[in-house]
Amino acid sequence: DVKVTQSSRYLVKRTGEKVFLECVQDMDHENMFWYRQDPGLGLRLIYFSYDVKMKEKGDIPEGYSVSREKKERFSLILESASTNQTSMYLCASYSNSGANVLTFGAGSRLTVL
Amino acid sequence: GNSVTQMEGPVTLSEEAFLTINCTYTATGYPSLFWYVQYPGEGLQLLLKATKADDKGSNKGFEATYRKETTSFHLEKGSVQVSDSAVYFCALTYSGGYNKLIFGAGTRLAVHP
């Protein structure tokens, strides 16, 4: 089975801190995504990447940046965390070939105080 | 613009009851439609999908039919189990790519013995 691993399940940070959320997938998928999930809003796309060092903005990129230096790893960066970034963050990936199924990690719940 | 509207939850049912979760969409062209499920503490998993009008997606006893005339993709199951308790998300993509995936707000289902 494809595994998408988000290393931090729960984080608590203070306003203004720099925050890194890490995501690793083990099946050589070209495409990786970061979403945030909020009650009543569903999932909203922050950024996605379709190749190493390539990235594109999603629907809500403000306040976030990403890094993809290796194919298996996609990092979400909050340069200066704010309370309105308290949320559940979900990473996902899929391959351009094969079953083409979007596979999600278990999520990282971030609280900014 | 393109959007997905789901019935608000929570939906509370007794075991073996019939389940319907309504989903309607607004989209230009001919989107592909999906149902994802999120079990407690886990990421989203693809439950079923349909890629053209009148297609029926099915999996694990769940079904949904792509109705273009009513722009709907309602999720149904004839007899729910306690293990079906989860949050269900309806989604569409209008370009065939996951970078354009639009999610509904999600519907929480609680099944009691």
Short mmCIF file of C-alpha atoms in Angstrom, two decimals:
data_model
loop_
_atom_site.label_atom_id
_atom_site.label_comp_id
_atom_site.label_asym_id
_atom_site.label_seq_id
_atom_site.Cartn_x
_atom_site.Cartn_y
_atom_site.Cartn_z
CA ASP A 1 0.00 0.00 0.00
CA VAL A 2 1.03 3.55 -0.67
CA LYS A 3 1.91 5.36 2.47
CA VAL A 4 1.77 9.08 2.99
CA THR A 5 3.33 9.94 6.33
CA GLN A 6 2.95 13.21 8.14
CA SER A 7 5.56 13.24 10.85
CA SER A 8 3.76 15.51 13.33
CA ARG A 9 0.20 14.56 14.31
CA TYR A 10 -0.25 17.39 16.83
CA LEU A 11 1.65 20.65 17.14
CA VAL A 12 1.18 23.67 19.37
CA LYS A 13 3.01 26.84 18.33
CA ARG A 14 3.00 30.50 19.29
CA THR A 15 2.04 33.42 17.10
CA GLY A 16 4.98 34.54 14.98
CA GLU A 17 6.85 31.23 15.10
CA LYS A 18 8.07 29.57 11.93
CA VAL A 19 6.39 26.20 11.47
CA PHE A 20 7.40 23.28 9.26
CA LEU A 21 4.97 20.49 8.40
CA GLU A 22 6.62 17.51 6.75
CA CYS A 23 5.10 14.94 4.42
CA VAL A 24 6.79 11.89 2.95
CA GLN A 25 5.37 9.37 0.47
CA ASP A 26 6.98 6.04 -0.32
CA MET A 27 5.64 5.18 -3.78
CA ASP A 28 7.51 7.51 -6.12
CA HIS A 29 4.47 9.70 -6.81
CA GLU A 30 5.08 12.73 -8.98
CA ASN A 31 2.29 14.86 -7.53
CA MET A 32 1.91 16.06 -3.96
CA PHE A 33 -0.60 18.37 -2.29
CA TRP A 34 -1.22 20.30 0.90
CA TYR A 35 -4.78 20.96 2.03
CA ARG A 36 -6.24 22.50 5.12
CA GLN A 37 -9.44 21.10 6.61
CA ASP A 38 -11.79 23.30 8.63
CA PRO A 39 -15.26 22.46 9.97
CA GLY A 40 -17.99 23.52 7.59
CA LEU A 41 -15.51 24.37 4.84
CA GLY A 42 -14.30 20.95 3.74
CA LEU A 43 -10.80 20.76 2.29
CA ARG A 44 -9.13 23.68 0.59
CA LEU A 45 -5.98 23.39 -1.51
CA ILE A 46 -3.01 25.43 -0.31
CA TYR A 47 -0.23 24.36 -2.72
CA PHE A 48 0.60 21.45 -4.96
CA SER A 49 3.69 20.17 -6.68
CA TYR A 50 3.90 18.05 -9.82
CA ASP A 51 7.63 17.50 -9.78
CA VAL A 52 10.77 18.14 -7.76
CA LYS A 53 11.32 21.88 -7.24
CA MET A 54 8.03 22.63 -9.01
CA LYS A 55 5.11 24.18 -7.15
CA GLU A 56 1.86 25.89 -7.90
CA LYS A 57 -0.48 27.91 -5.74
CA GLY A 58 -3.82 26.45 -4.82
CA ASP A 59 -6.88 28.32 -3.64
CA ILE A 60 -5.54 29.69 -0.34
CA PRO A 61 -1.73 30.10 -0.54
CA GLU A 62 -1.49 33.33 1.47
CA GLY A 63 0.67 32.94 4.56
CA TYR A 64 2.17 29.64 3.37
CA SER A 65 5.11 28.46 1.31
CA VAL A 66 6.29 24.99 0.27
CA SER A 67 9.47 23.16 -0.53
CA ARG A 68 10.06 20.05 -2.62
CA GLU A 69 13.76 19.27 -2.85
CA LYS A 70 13.27 15.51 -3.16
CA LYS A 71 10.54 13.59 -4.93
CA GLU A 72 9.31 11.85 -1.80
CA ARG A 73 9.13 14.86 0.49
CA PHE A 74 6.85 17.92 0.40
CA SER A 75 7.09 20.47 3.19
CA LEU A 76 4.59 23.15 4.14
CA ILE A 77 6.06 26.23 5.79
CA LEU A 78 4.29 28.88 7.83
CA GLU A 79 6.81 31.74 7.90
CA SER A 80 5.08 33.52 10.79
CA ALA A 81 2.24 31.53 12.28
CA SER A 82 -1.00 33.29 13.13
CA THR A 83 -4.03 32.14 15.12
CA ASN A 84 -6.16 31.91 11.97
CA GLN A 85 -3.83 29.18 10.74
CA THR A 86 -5.02 26.87 13.52
CA SER A 87 -6.36 23.95 11.51
CA MET A 88 -5.96 20.35 10.37
CA TYR A 89 -3.43 20.05 7.54
CA LEU A 90 -3.61 17.11 5.14
CA CYS A 91 -0.96 16.00 2.69
CA ALA A 92 -1.82 13.88 -0.35
CA SER A 93 -0.09 12.38 -3.37
CA TYR A 94 -0.82 10.52 -6.58
CA SER A 95 0.94 9.01 -9.54
CA ASN A 96 0.49 9.99 -13.17
CA SER A 97 0.38 6.29 -14.04
CA GLY A 98 -1.24 3.25 -12.52
CA ALA A 99 -4.38 3.53 -10.43
CA ASN A 100 -4.19 7.33 -10.26
CA VAL A 101 -5.80 7.43 -6.81
CA LEU A 102 -5.25 10.41 -4.52
CA THR A 103 -3.79 9.05 -1.25
CA PHE A 104 -3.94 11.08 1.95
CA GLY A 105 -1.84 11.19 5.07
CA ALA A 106 -3.47 11.06 8.52
CA GLY A 107 -3.19 14.79 9.04
CA SER A 108 -1.33 17.26 11.27
CA ARG A 109 -3.42 19.24 13.72
CA LEU A 110 -1.81 22.62 14.33
CA THR A 111 -2.83 24.96 17.13
CA VAL A 112 -1.40 28.48 17.11
CA LEU A 113 -1.70 30.32 20.42
CA GLY B 1 -18.19 29.03 -10.19
CA ASN B 2 -17.81 25.34 -9.52
CA SER B 3 -19.01 24.12 -6.14
CA VAL B 4 -20.27 21.15 -4.14
CA THR B 5 -23.09 21.30 -1.61
CA GLN B 6 -23.67 18.53 0.92
CA MET B 7 -26.40 18.07 3.48
CA GLU B 8 -25.41 19.30 6.89
CA GLY B 9 -24.70 16.80 9.60
CA PRO B 10 -24.45 15.19 11.87
CA VAL B 11 -26.54 12.31 10.61
CA THR B 12 -27.38 9.89 13.41
CA LEU B 13 -28.73 6.44 12.58
CA SER B 14 -29.30 3.11 14.24
CA GLU B 15 -27.44 0.09 12.96
CA GLU B 16 -29.06 -1.50 9.86
CA ALA B 17 -30.88 1.72 8.94
CA PHE B 18 -30.89 3.07 5.38
CA LEU B 19 -28.48 5.91 4.67
CA THR B 20 -28.74 8.78 2.21
CA ILE B 21 -26.31 11.70 2.19
CA ASN B 22 -27.27 14.30 -0.39
CA CYS B 23 -24.74 15.96 -2.65
CA THR B 24 -25.43 18.45 -5.43
CA TYR B 25 -22.92 20.25 -7.58
CA THR B 26 -22.48 23.25 -9.82
CA ALA B 27 -19.96 22.87 -12.61
CA THR B 28 -19.32 23.78 -16.20
CA GLY B 29 -18.82 20.91 -18.56
CA TYR B 30 -18.75 17.31 -17.38
CA PRO B 31 -16.98 16.87 -14.06
CA SER B 32 -15.91 13.62 -12.45
CA LEU B 33 -17.57 13.03 -9.07
CA PHE B 34 -16.19 11.39 -5.94
CA TRP B 35 -17.10 10.34 -2.44
CA TYR B 36 -14.29 10.26 0.13
CA VAL B 37 -14.55 8.93 3.68
CA GLN B 38 -12.53 10.00 6.72
CA TYR B 39 -12.56 7.59 9.67
CA PRO B 40 -11.64 8.99 13.10
CA GLY B 41 -7.95 9.86 13.35
CA GLU B 42 -7.24 9.04 9.72
CA GLY B 43 -6.82 10.79 6.39
CA LEU B 44 -9.37 10.70 3.60
CA GLN B 45 -9.85 7.56 1.52
CA LEU B 46 -11.55 7.30 -1.84
CA LEU B 47 -14.87 5.49 -1.35
CA LEU B 48 -16.26 5.56 -4.90
CA LYS B 49 -16.32 7.64 -8.06
CA ALA B 50 -18.18 8.20 -11.31
CA THR B 51 -16.77 9.87 -14.38
CA LYS B 52 -19.80 10.37 -16.65
CA ALA B 53 -23.55 10.83 -16.51
CA ASP B 54 -25.58 7.79 -15.36
CA ASP B 55 -22.46 6.02 -14.08
CA LYS B 56 -22.95 4.30 -10.75
CA GLY B 57 -20.02 4.08 -8.38
CA SER B 58 -20.11 1.41 -5.68
CA ASN B 59 -17.87 0.11 -2.92
CA LYS B 60 -18.32 -1.54 0.51
CA GLY B 61 -22.11 -1.53 0.08
CA PHE B 62 -22.21 2.19 -0.71
CA GLU B 63 -23.57 3.46 -4.03
CA ALA B 64 -23.94 6.78 -5.81
CA THR B 65 -25.29 7.56 -9.28
CA TYR B 66 -24.12 10.51 -11.38
CA ARG B 67 -27.35 12.36 -12.27
CA LYS B 68 -26.65 15.13 -14.73
CA GLU B 69 -30.29 16.22 -15.00
CA THR B 70 -30.46 16.97 -11.28
CA THR B 71 -26.70 17.70 -10.86
CA SER B 72 -26.61 15.27 -7.96
CA PHE B 73 -24.46 12.44 -6.64
CA HIS B 74 -26.24 11.20 -3.53
CA LEU B 75 -24.55 8.55 -1.40
CA GLU B 76 -26.68 5.58 -0.27
CA LYS B 77 -26.24 2.42 1.74
CA GLY B 78 -28.98 -0.07 2.46
CA SER B 79 -27.89 -1.13 5.94
CA VAL B 80 -25.31 0.86 7.89
CA GLN B 81 -22.97 -0.54 10.52
CA VAL B 82 -21.33 1.07 13.53
CA SER B 83 -18.03 0.86 11.62
CA ASP B 84 -19.45 3.23 8.97
CA SER B 85 -19.30 6.10 11.46
CA ALA B 86 -17.08 8.68 9.77
CA VAL B 87 -17.10 11.97 7.89
CA TYR B 88 -18.11 11.72 4.22
CA PHE B 89 -16.97 14.24 1.61
CA CYS B 90 -18.44 14.73 -1.84
CA ALA B 91 -16.03 16.18 -4.39
CA LEU B 92 -15.70 17.02 -8.05
CA THR B 93 -12.95 17.71 -10.50
CA TYR B 94 -13.78 19.47 -13.72
CA SER B 95 -10.45 19.13 -15.43
CA GLY B 96 -9.64 15.52 -14.71
CA GLY B 97 -6.77 16.61 -12.51
CA TYR B 98 -6.64 16.43 -8.74
CA ASN B 99 -5.21 19.96 -8.62
CA LYS B 100 -8.73 21.09 -9.47
CA LEU B 101 -10.53 18.90 -6.91
CA ILE B 102 -13.32 20.77 -5.09
CA PHE B 103 -14.70 19.36 -1.84
CA GLY B 104 -18.00 19.76 -0.09
CA ALA B 105 -18.09 20.69 3.59
CA GLY B 106 -18.38 17.08 4.74
CA THR B 107 -21.17 15.21 6.53
CA ARG B 108 -20.54 13.44 9.81
CA LEU B 109 -22.33 10.10 10.21
CA ALA B 110 -22.78 8.49 13.62
CA VAL B 111 -24.22 4.96 13.73
CA HIS B 112 -25.39 3.57 17.07
CA PRO B 113 -25.88 -0.10 17.95
#
